[in-house]
Short mmCIF file of C-alpha atoms in Angstrom, two decimals:
data_model
loop_
_atom_site.label_atom_id
_atom_site.label_comp_id
_atom_site.label_asym_id
_atom_site.label_seq_id
_atom_site.Cartn_x
_atom_site.Cartn_y
_atom_site.Cartn_z
CA MET A 1061 -5.35 119.14 13.69
CA ASP A 1062 -5.88 115.80 15.97
CA ASN A 1063 -3.65 113.80 13.50
CA LYS A 1064 -0.92 116.21 14.06
CA ILE A 1065 2.17 114.62 15.79
CA LEU A 1066 4.41 116.41 18.11
CA ILE A 1067 8.01 115.23 18.87
CA ARG A 1068 9.13 115.91 22.41
CA GLU A 1069 11.93 114.69 24.53
CA THR A 1070 11.10 113.17 27.85
CA ILE A 1071 13.04 113.55 31.23
CA ASP A 1072 14.78 110.38 30.08
CA GLY A 1073 16.11 111.68 26.86
CA LYS A 1074 13.94 109.23 24.65
CA PRO A 1075 11.84 111.04 21.63
CA VAL A 1076 8.38 110.05 22.06
CA ALA A 1077 5.45 110.82 19.47
CA VAL A 1078 2.52 112.39 20.95
CA ASN A 1079 -1.03 113.39 19.54
CA ALA A 1080 -1.31 117.31 19.89
CA ALA A 1081 -4.74 117.21 21.35
CA ALA A 1082 -3.48 114.66 24.01
CA ALA A 1083 -0.42 116.63 24.63
CA ALA A 1084 -2.61 119.66 25.45
CA THR A 1085 -4.97 117.82 27.65
CA SER A 1086 -1.90 116.32 29.43
CA ARG A 1087 -0.20 119.68 29.75
CA LYS A 1088 -3.43 121.11 31.61
CA ALA A 1089 -3.64 118.23 33.81
CA THR A 1090 0.00 118.40 34.69
CA SER A 1091 -0.32 122.22 35.63
CA SER A 1092 -3.35 121.49 37.65
CA LYS A 1093 -1.41 118.90 39.48
CA THR A 1094 1.38 120.85 39.89
CA LYS A 1095 -0.69 123.68 41.64
CA LYS A 1096 -2.02 120.89 43.86
CA GLU A 1097 1.58 119.90 44.70
CA ALA A 1098 2.74 123.46 45.17
CA ALA A 1099 0.30 124.01 48.17
CA VAL A 1100 2.26 121.75 50.06
CA LEU A 1101 5.54 122.84 49.01
CA LYS A 1102 7.59 125.00 51.37
CA ALA A 1103 9.68 128.19 50.68
CA ASP A 1104 13.31 128.17 51.95
CA PRO A 1105 13.08 128.75 55.61
CA TYR A 1106 16.74 130.30 55.64
CA ILE A 1107 15.69 132.82 53.20
CA TRP A 1108 12.75 133.64 55.35
CA GLY A 1109 14.79 133.65 58.58
CA ILE A 1110 17.43 136.21 56.97
CA TYR A 1111 14.43 138.34 55.75
CA ILE A 1112 12.99 138.49 59.18
CA SER A 1113 16.05 139.32 60.74
CA LEU A 1114 16.81 142.16 58.58
CA LEU A 1115 13.25 143.42 59.19
CA ILE A 1116 14.01 143.34 63.18
CA PHE A 1117 17.37 145.28 62.32
CA SER A 1118 15.45 147.79 60.30
CA ILE A 1119 12.68 148.44 62.97
CA ILE A 1120 15.26 148.94 65.67
CA GLU A 1121 17.82 150.96 63.73
CA LEU A 1122 15.41 153.02 62.01
CA PHE A 1123 13.87 154.12 65.46
CA SER A 1124 17.39 154.89 66.71
CA ALA A 1125 18.48 156.87 63.50
CA SER A 1126 15.24 158.83 62.96
CA SER A 1127 15.87 161.57 65.93
CA SER A 1128 16.23 164.24 63.42
CA GLU A 1129 12.99 163.48 61.77
CA VAL A 1130 11.00 163.75 65.15
CA VAL A 1131 8.64 166.76 64.92
CA GLY A 1132 6.38 167.74 67.86
CA ASN A 1133 5.69 165.25 70.63
CA ASN A 1134 5.18 162.15 68.64
CA VAL A 1135 8.52 160.51 68.76
CA TYR A 1136 7.37 157.25 67.01
CA ALA A 1137 5.90 158.94 63.92
CA PRO A 1138 8.93 158.11 61.53
CA LEU A 1139 9.00 154.59 62.89
CA ILE A 1140 5.33 154.15 62.19
CA ARG A 1141 5.63 155.49 58.51
CA HIS A 1142 8.57 153.18 58.10
CA CYS A 1143 6.73 150.07 59.60
CA ILE A 1144 3.80 150.74 57.37
CA PHE A 1145 6.10 150.18 54.34
CA LEU A 1146 7.74 147.10 55.90
CA ALA A 1147 4.21 145.62 56.36
CA LEU A 1148 3.37 146.37 52.88
CA GLY A 1149 6.74 144.82 51.68
CA LEU A 1150 5.78 141.80 53.63
CA ALA A 1151 2.34 141.45 52.24
CA MET A 1152 4.24 141.35 48.86
CA VAL A 1153 6.56 138.98 49.85
CA LEU A 1154 3.52 136.56 50.84
CA TRP A 1155 1.82 137.21 47.78
CA LEU A 1156 4.89 136.61 45.29
CA GLN A 1157 6.21 133.75 47.12
CA LYS A 1158 2.93 131.92 46.24
CA LEU A 1159 3.31 132.60 42.48
CA HIS A 1160 5.07 130.55 40.12
CA TYR A 1161 8.16 132.19 39.04
CA LYS A 1162 7.37 131.74 35.44
CA TYR A 1163 4.87 134.68 35.75
CA PHE A 1164 7.71 137.04 36.54
CA SER A 1165 9.22 136.19 33.18
CA HIS A 1166 5.95 136.42 31.28
CA TYR A 1167 5.70 140.12 32.32
CA ALA A 1168 9.35 140.99 32.09
CA LEU A 1169 9.37 143.02 29.17
CA ALA A 1170 6.41 145.02 30.33
CA LEU A 1171 7.93 145.64 33.64
CA ALA A 1172 10.95 146.64 32.56
CA VAL A 1173 9.30 149.24 29.59
CA GLY A 1174 7.00 150.64 32.20
CA SER A 1175 9.94 151.29 34.75
CA LEU A 1176 11.71 152.86 32.03
CA VAL A 1177 8.70 155.13 31.08
CA LEU A 1178 8.55 156.21 34.89
CA LEU A 1179 12.27 156.85 35.19
CA ILE A 1180 12.20 159.15 31.94
CA ALA A 1181 9.02 160.75 33.09
CA SER A 1182 10.60 161.47 36.49
CA SER A 1183 13.82 163.05 35.06
CA TYR A 1184 11.54 165.51 33.24
CA PHE A 1185 8.58 166.08 35.44
CA GLY A 1186 9.52 164.72 38.78
CA ILE A 1187 11.05 166.16 41.88
CA GLU A 1188 14.77 166.06 43.17
CA ILE A 1189 15.78 164.48 46.41
CA ASN A 1190 18.90 165.40 47.83
CA GLY A 1191 20.22 167.08 44.78
CA ALA A 1192 20.44 163.70 42.69
CA GLN A 1193 17.48 161.39 43.05
CA ARG A 1194 14.72 162.14 40.81
CA ALA A 1195 11.39 160.96 41.93
CA ILE A 1196 7.52 161.00 41.19
CA ARG A 1197 5.11 162.24 43.97
CA VAL A 1198 1.77 160.47 43.59
CA ALA A 1199 -1.17 160.82 46.12
CA GLY A 1200 1.50 162.24 48.39
CA MET A 1201 3.83 159.30 48.09
CA THR A 1202 7.25 159.64 46.57
CA ILE A 1203 8.28 156.89 43.86
CA GLN A 1204 11.69 156.73 42.86
CA PRO A 1205 11.78 154.83 39.46
CA ALA A 1206 15.51 154.12 39.47
CA GLU A 1207 14.90 151.46 42.19
CA ILE A 1208 12.33 149.85 40.31
CA VAL A 1209 14.45 149.88 37.10
CA LYS A 1210 17.44 147.87 38.81
CA LEU A 1211 14.81 144.87 39.54
CA THR A 1212 12.69 144.78 36.49
CA VAL A 1213 15.85 144.74 34.16
CA ILE A 1214 17.42 141.91 36.23
CA ILE A 1215 13.95 139.86 35.74
CA TRP A 1216 14.23 140.88 32.02
CA LEU A 1217 17.88 139.77 31.62
CA ALA A 1218 17.16 136.38 33.35
CA LYS A 1219 14.45 135.88 30.50
CA ILE A 1220 16.95 136.66 28.05
CA LEU A 1221 19.95 134.78 29.10
CA SER A 1222 17.72 131.66 29.94
CA ARG A 1223 15.94 131.92 26.49
CA ASN A 1224 19.68 131.86 24.87
CA GLN A 1225 21.13 128.98 27.21
CA ARG A 1226 23.00 126.55 25.26
CA PRO A 1227 25.23 123.65 26.37
CA GLY A 1228 28.33 125.76 25.80
CA GLY A 1229 26.87 128.68 27.74
CA VAL A 1230 24.85 131.84 26.66
CA ALA A 1231 24.62 132.01 22.94
CA THR A 1232 26.45 134.99 21.56
CA LYS A 1233 23.08 136.85 20.47
CA GLY A 1234 21.91 136.55 24.05
CA VAL A 1235 24.88 138.26 25.28
CA VAL A 1236 24.73 140.93 22.68
CA TYR A 1237 20.95 141.42 23.62
CA ALA A 1238 21.50 141.46 27.38
CA ALA A 1239 24.68 143.91 27.07
CA PHE A 1240 22.75 146.23 24.87
CA VAL A 1241 19.63 146.31 27.33
CA VAL A 1242 22.13 147.01 30.33
CA LEU A 1243 23.78 150.03 28.45
CA ALA A 1244 20.59 151.35 27.30
CA PHE A 1245 18.87 151.30 30.89
CA GLY A 1246 22.34 152.09 32.43
CA GLY A 1247 22.29 155.35 30.18
CA CYS A 1248 18.79 156.43 31.45
CA LEU A 1249 19.78 155.62 35.06
CA TRP A 1250 23.13 157.94 34.83
CA LYS A 1251 21.09 161.11 35.44
CA ASN A 1252 19.80 159.47 38.73
CA GLY A 1253 22.96 158.58 40.22
CA LEU A 1254 26.32 156.99 38.88
CA THR A 1255 25.97 154.39 41.58
CA ASN A 1256 22.76 152.99 40.16
CA THR A 1257 24.36 152.49 36.91
CA LEU A 1258 27.49 150.82 38.37
CA LEU A 1259 25.15 148.60 40.38
CA LEU A 1260 23.16 147.48 37.21
CA MET A 1261 26.32 146.72 35.33
CA GLY A 1262 27.86 144.84 38.24
CA VAL A 1263 24.72 142.66 38.93
CA SER A 1264 24.33 142.08 34.87
CA PHE A 1265 28.13 141.05 34.83
CA ALA A 1266 27.67 138.45 37.73
CA MET A 1267 24.57 136.85 35.62
CA PHE A 1268 26.79 136.59 32.67
CA LEU A 1269 29.15 134.65 34.95
CA ILE A 1270 26.52 132.36 36.23
CA GLY A 1271 25.46 131.79 32.63
CA GLY A 1272 28.63 130.17 31.81
CA ILE A 1273 29.74 132.84 29.25
CA PRO A 1274 33.37 132.35 28.01
CA MET A 1275 35.97 134.58 29.08
CA LYS A 1276 36.48 136.20 25.72
CA LYS A 1277 32.69 137.15 25.53
CA LEU A 1278 32.92 138.46 29.13
CA GLY A 1279 36.01 140.45 28.21
CA ILE A 1280 34.05 142.08 25.14
CA VAL A 1281 31.16 142.69 27.57
CA ALA A 1282 33.29 144.53 29.93
CA LEU A 1283 35.06 146.46 27.30
CA CYS A 1284 31.45 147.63 25.90
CA TYR A 1285 30.39 148.69 29.42
CA VAL A 1286 33.65 150.76 29.72
CA VAL A 1287 33.27 152.39 26.53
CA GLY A 1288 29.66 153.10 27.17
CA ALA A 1289 30.42 154.62 30.57
CA ALA A 1290 33.14 156.73 29.22
CA GLY A 1291 30.85 157.93 26.51
CA LEU A 1292 28.12 158.72 29.24
CA TYR A 1293 30.81 160.34 31.43
CA SER A 1294 32.21 162.64 28.65
CA VAL A 1295 28.76 163.61 27.56
CA LYS A 1296 27.96 164.75 31.33
CA TYR A 1297 31.09 166.57 31.50
CA ALA A 1298 30.59 168.14 28.23
CA GLY A 1299 27.37 169.57 29.33
CA GLY A 1300 28.69 170.18 32.87
CA GLU A 1301 29.00 173.70 32.87
CA HIS A 1302 25.43 174.36 31.44
CA GLU A 1303 24.01 172.00 33.88
CA LYS A 1304 25.87 173.93 36.58
CA ALA A 1305 24.66 177.44 35.50
CA ALA A 1306 21.13 176.02 35.32
CA THR A 1307 21.15 174.48 38.96
CA GLU A 1308 23.01 177.53 40.37
CA PHE A 1309 20.27 179.68 38.75
CA GLN A 1310 17.38 177.54 40.01
CA GLN A 1311 18.92 177.29 43.52
CA ILE A 1312 19.23 181.23 43.71
CA SER A 1313 15.61 181.71 42.41
CA GLN A 1314 14.62 179.60 45.34
CA GLY A 1315 16.58 181.47 47.91
CA SER A 1316 18.99 178.78 48.25
CA THR A 1317 22.45 179.24 50.05
CA ALA A 1318 23.73 175.83 49.12
CA VAL A 1319 25.66 177.47 45.90
CA ALA A 1320 27.66 179.73 48.02
CA GLN A 1321 28.52 177.11 50.89
CA GLU A 1322 29.28 174.00 48.41
CA LYS A 1323 32.45 174.15 46.46
CA ASP A 1324 30.77 171.47 44.19
CA GLY A 1325 29.10 174.17 42.27
CA GLY A 1326 25.69 172.94 40.95
CA GLY A 1327 26.24 170.56 38.44
CA ARG A 1328 26.10 166.74 39.03
CA ALA A 1329 29.10 166.23 36.83
CA GLU A 1330 31.08 168.53 39.07
CA THR A 1331 29.64 166.89 42.05
CA HIS A 1332 30.95 163.40 40.81
CA LYS A 1333 34.30 164.81 40.20
CA ASN A 1334 34.77 166.66 43.50
CA ARG A 1335 33.59 163.60 45.47
CA VAL A 1336 36.33 161.42 43.97
CA SER A 1337 38.88 164.26 44.67
CA ARG A 1338 37.92 164.59 48.30
CA PHE A 1339 37.93 160.89 48.61
CA PHE A 1340 41.61 160.59 47.66
CA GLU A 1341 42.37 163.68 49.66
CA GLY A 1342 40.73 162.26 52.70
CA VAL A 1343 39.72 163.76 56.00
CA HIS A 1344 41.96 164.82 59.10
CA PRO A 1345 41.41 165.06 62.70
CA ASP A 1346 42.07 169.03 62.44
CA ASP A 1347 39.78 169.68 59.28
CA PRO A 1348 36.93 172.14 60.07
CA ILE A 1349 33.54 170.52 59.83
CA ASN A 1350 31.57 171.97 56.97
CA ASP A 1351 28.63 171.08 54.50
CA ILE A 1352 31.12 169.36 52.26
CA ASN A 1353 32.72 166.81 54.78
CA ARG A 1354 29.98 166.90 57.62
CA GLN A 1355 28.84 163.22 56.52
CA VAL A 1356 32.04 161.67 56.28
CA ILE A 1357 33.45 163.21 59.62
CA MET A 1358 30.05 162.37 61.60
CA ALA A 1359 29.92 158.99 60.25
CA ASN A 1360 33.58 158.27 61.37
CA PHE A 1361 32.61 159.73 64.76
CA SER A 1362 29.65 157.27 65.14
CA GLN A 1363 31.47 154.09 63.87
CA ALA A 1364 34.54 155.06 66.35
CA ASN A 1365 31.84 155.70 69.22
CA GLY A 1366 30.58 152.18 68.76
CA GLY A 1367 33.59 150.23 69.66
CA LEU A 1368 33.28 146.62 69.93
CA PHE A 1369 29.95 146.18 71.27
CA GLY A 1370 28.30 149.49 70.90
CA GLN A 1371 26.42 151.81 73.02
CA GLY A 1372 22.89 149.85 72.97
CA PRO A 1373 19.95 150.38 70.62
CA GLY A 1374 18.78 153.82 70.92
CA ASN A 1375 21.86 155.21 72.32
CA SER A 1376 23.27 156.94 69.30
CA ARG A 1377 25.05 160.09 69.91
CA GLU A 1378 25.59 160.87 66.28
CA SER A 1379 22.04 160.11 64.76
CA ALA A 1380 20.77 163.67 65.41
CA ARG A 1381 24.03 165.32 63.89
CA LEU A 1382 24.75 163.17 60.96
CA PRO A 1383 22.89 164.02 57.65
CA LEU A 1384 20.56 161.30 56.20
CA ALA A 1385 21.44 158.90 59.40
CA PHE A 1386 18.18 157.11 58.55
CA SER A 1387 18.71 156.28 55.07
CA ASP A 1388 22.03 156.76 53.12
CA TYR A 1389 24.27 156.59 56.46
CA ILE A 1390 22.25 154.15 58.67
CA TYR A 1391 24.96 151.48 58.75
CA SER A 1392 27.18 153.71 60.73
CA ILE A 1393 24.25 154.42 63.30
CA ILE A 1394 23.88 150.46 63.44
CA VAL A 1395 27.84 150.20 64.24
CA GLU A 1396 27.35 152.85 66.77
CA ASP A 1397 24.51 150.95 68.62
CA THR A 1398 25.60 147.53 68.14
CA GLY A 1399 29.28 147.88 67.58
CA PHE A 1400 31.66 146.22 65.36
CA VAL A 1401 30.10 142.71 66.40
CA GLY A 1402 26.84 143.88 65.15
CA GLY A 1403 27.97 145.27 61.94
CA VAL A 1404 29.78 142.12 61.09
CA ILE A 1405 26.41 140.07 61.96
CA LEU A 1406 24.52 142.37 59.58
CA LEU A 1407 27.18 141.88 56.90
CA ILE A 1408 27.04 137.97 57.51
CA LEU A 1409 23.23 138.02 57.09
CA TYR A 1410 23.59 139.59 53.61
CA LEU A 1411 26.31 137.17 52.41
CA TRP A 1412 24.46 134.20 53.77
CA LEU A 1413 21.43 135.37 51.63
CA MET A 1414 23.78 135.22 48.91
CA ALA A 1415 25.18 131.90 49.58
CA ARG A 1416 21.87 130.57 50.11
CA ALA A 1417 20.82 131.83 46.79
CA GLY A 1418 24.02 130.23 45.48
CA SER A 1419 23.10 126.89 46.78
CA ILE A 1420 19.46 126.91 45.48
CA ALA A 1421 20.55 127.91 41.94
CA TYR A 1422 23.20 125.21 41.90
CA LYS A 1423 20.48 122.75 42.26
CA CYS A 1424 17.93 124.03 39.89
CA SER A 1425 17.29 121.79 36.79
CA ARG A 1426 16.24 124.84 34.81
CA ALA A 1427 18.21 128.04 33.78
CA LEU A 1428 15.49 130.47 34.44
CA PRO A 1429 14.98 130.06 38.22
CA ALA A 1430 18.66 129.84 38.52
CA PHE A 1431 19.07 133.27 36.83
CA LEU A 1432 16.24 134.83 38.64
CA ILE A 1433 17.33 133.93 42.29
CA LEU A 1434 20.83 134.67 41.81
CA GLY A 1435 20.33 138.11 40.02
CA CYS A 1436 17.74 139.20 42.86
CA ALA A 1437 20.39 138.07 45.64
CA VAL A 1438 23.19 139.68 43.74
CA LEU A 1439 21.14 142.94 43.64
CA ILE A 1440 20.39 142.93 47.24
CA VAL A 1441 23.72 141.89 48.50
CA LEU A 1442 25.81 144.08 45.97
CA GLN A 1443 23.80 147.32 47.02
CA ALA A 1444 24.41 146.32 50.80
CA LEU A 1445 28.10 146.33 50.31
CA ALA A 1446 27.89 149.51 48.22
CA HIS A 1447 26.12 151.25 51.24
CA MET A 1448 28.59 149.94 53.56
CA CYS A 1449 31.72 150.83 51.69
CA ILE A 1450 30.39 154.21 51.33
CA VAL A 1451 29.61 154.67 54.82
CA THR A 1452 33.18 153.20 55.95
CA GLY A 1453 35.03 155.36 53.51
CA VAL A 1454 36.08 152.45 51.17
CA VAL A 1455 34.55 154.29 48.14
CA PRO A 1456 33.58 157.82 47.45
CA VAL A 1457 30.39 159.09 48.87
CA SER A 1458 27.23 158.38 47.08
CA GLY A 1459 23.52 157.95 47.98
CA GLN A 1460 22.59 154.41 48.11
CA PRO A 1461 19.98 152.97 50.89
CA LEU A 1462 20.86 149.69 52.93
CA PRO A 1463 18.22 147.31 51.45
CA LEU A 1464 15.36 146.33 53.74
CA ILE A 1465 16.91 148.55 56.48
CA SER A 1466 17.05 152.42 55.32
CA LYS A 1467 14.16 154.45 55.27
CA GLY A 1468 12.47 154.76 51.95
CA GLY A 1469 9.33 153.37 50.66
CA THR A 1470 10.30 152.41 47.17
CA SER A 1471 13.47 150.82 48.15
CA VAL A 1472 11.82 148.67 50.88
CA LEU A 1473 8.85 147.59 48.35
CA VAL A 1474 11.58 146.69 45.55
CA MET A 1475 13.81 144.85 47.82
CA SER A 1476 10.81 142.85 49.39
CA ALA A 1477 9.64 141.95 45.67
CA ALA A 1478 13.01 140.67 45.16
CA ILE A 1479 12.83 138.35 48.06
CA GLY A 1480 9.64 137.31 47.18
CA ILE A 1481 10.88 136.00 43.81
CA MET A 1482 13.64 134.35 45.56
CA LEU A 1483 11.35 132.53 47.79
CA SER A 1484 9.05 131.92 44.52
CA VAL A 1485 12.09 130.08 43.11
CA SER A 1486 13.08 128.17 46.22
CA ARG A 1487 9.44 126.80 46.51
CA TYR A 1488 8.78 125.96 42.67
CA ALA A 1489 12.13 125.02 41.04
CA ALA A 1490 12.83 121.37 40.62
CA ALA A 1491 16.02 120.54 42.00
CA ASN A 1492 18.29 117.76 39.90
CA GLY A 1493 17.48 114.21 40.61
CA ASN A 1494 13.65 114.66 41.44
CA ARG A 1495 12.67 113.56 38.21
CA LYS A 1496 8.94 113.62 38.63
CA HIS A 1497 9.29 117.30 39.57
CA GLU A 1498 11.65 118.15 36.67
CA GLN A 1499 9.11 116.72 34.30
CA ALA A 1500 6.41 118.52 35.81
CA GLU A 1501 8.59 121.74 35.87
CA ILE A 1502 9.36 121.43 31.87
CA ASN A 1503 5.72 121.05 31.36
CA GLU A 1504 4.93 124.16 33.12
CA LEU A 1505 7.38 126.52 31.42
CA PRO A 1506 7.19 127.75 27.82
CA GLU A 1507 9.41 125.67 25.61
CA GLU A 1508 11.97 128.59 24.91
CA LEU A 1509 12.35 129.02 28.76
CA ALA A 1510 12.78 125.38 29.62
CA ALA A 1511 16.69 125.40 28.84
CA ALA A 1512 18.69 123.13 31.34
CA ASN A 1513 20.65 124.94 34.11
CA MET A 1514 24.32 124.41 32.72
CA ALA A 1515 25.84 125.31 35.99
CA SER A 1516 24.07 122.67 37.92
CA ASN A 1517 25.89 120.10 40.00
CA THR A 1518 24.51 117.23 37.56
CA THR A 1519 23.82 117.15 34.15
CA PRO A 1520 20.17 117.46 33.72
CA HIS A 1521 18.19 115.98 30.78
CA ASN A 1522 16.01 118.33 28.64
#
């Protein structure tokens, strides 16, 4: 065993014969040295600044938007509950940003499968939230597996794409494998909300672009997504009448009047169809306010009341009347409190996070950290844009929290984990040109995950 020779390629591209035992000893020494050097490495200050700014927005605006949740004399109870989750999220960020990003890829498959099991379990044994989101209640806490699935699948995709990274882009095998994973998990997410499935597909498509997949392959992936979505859509509608009848029976047995009040019927498929129909019909000033259009009309009132500079934090007029003002429609309260200017500033913060992630990924010498940081950034920003588009009436109504701001423990913790992963990459990923750091990073990563970042601004050596 001691005489076994390994042929490696150094950072300068020259093959060197190395004794196996000596190579193992060298790898351990390099790993130990890397950990010592990591103690003085700093996570990206801009990402930290954006994260803290979002937390400040969250605390102020959640308090303003939670008036309908106040029970008794304790007006701070909703804010205290939310701050507890923000504190837990901050602790998670502090912990994850100190871990080397390689550990996320090590447990990617286990995390994805575990979250899928929770998702399936919630669909059969969980509870319903707002008629759509399935959840699991554990020790008095509500867990929404759909939020967890989105992040774990992205981590798994980063591992798949980096493992199959080639000089010409991602290999066909990797593209097929990744697309299959997205379609499989997207099919399971469908029951928990159409928007979640579309978000997962959108983020994965962005990661394919980042990986340098040729346009022909991208077209095939897009076609597979369309066919898969159409298949899921037809299945949902084929069983729509059965689902509708079952839901109506459940609501009637619970004494609910929602069936009589809502024209959606009971099935989620009918709900999706009617939401799209109402979106194209629009709302008009002389329309009577009812349970179907209340959210849209009150959200419009709220944003119109904000004007250019807003009414000031805590002075929202519509927070007590707008359903789900503290979660699915919190952006309208932000605009009412801070005006058009505040709404734009918040949008800029999210876009800045995306730009910063792109800048770091562009400098990464390896593919894995580039996929990780951009996948997490696209998830956060795309979900934020989806929330803003829903609230402002650009797209049909659908429940989607505003990342790190809306009320929701699972969402806050998952998005905090995404920020922690981004900070870990910014701390440990080697930038092109720093050959000492590049070599240390190659030694730290498993051989199959040490592929070069083909989208980098320079051509790295493997």
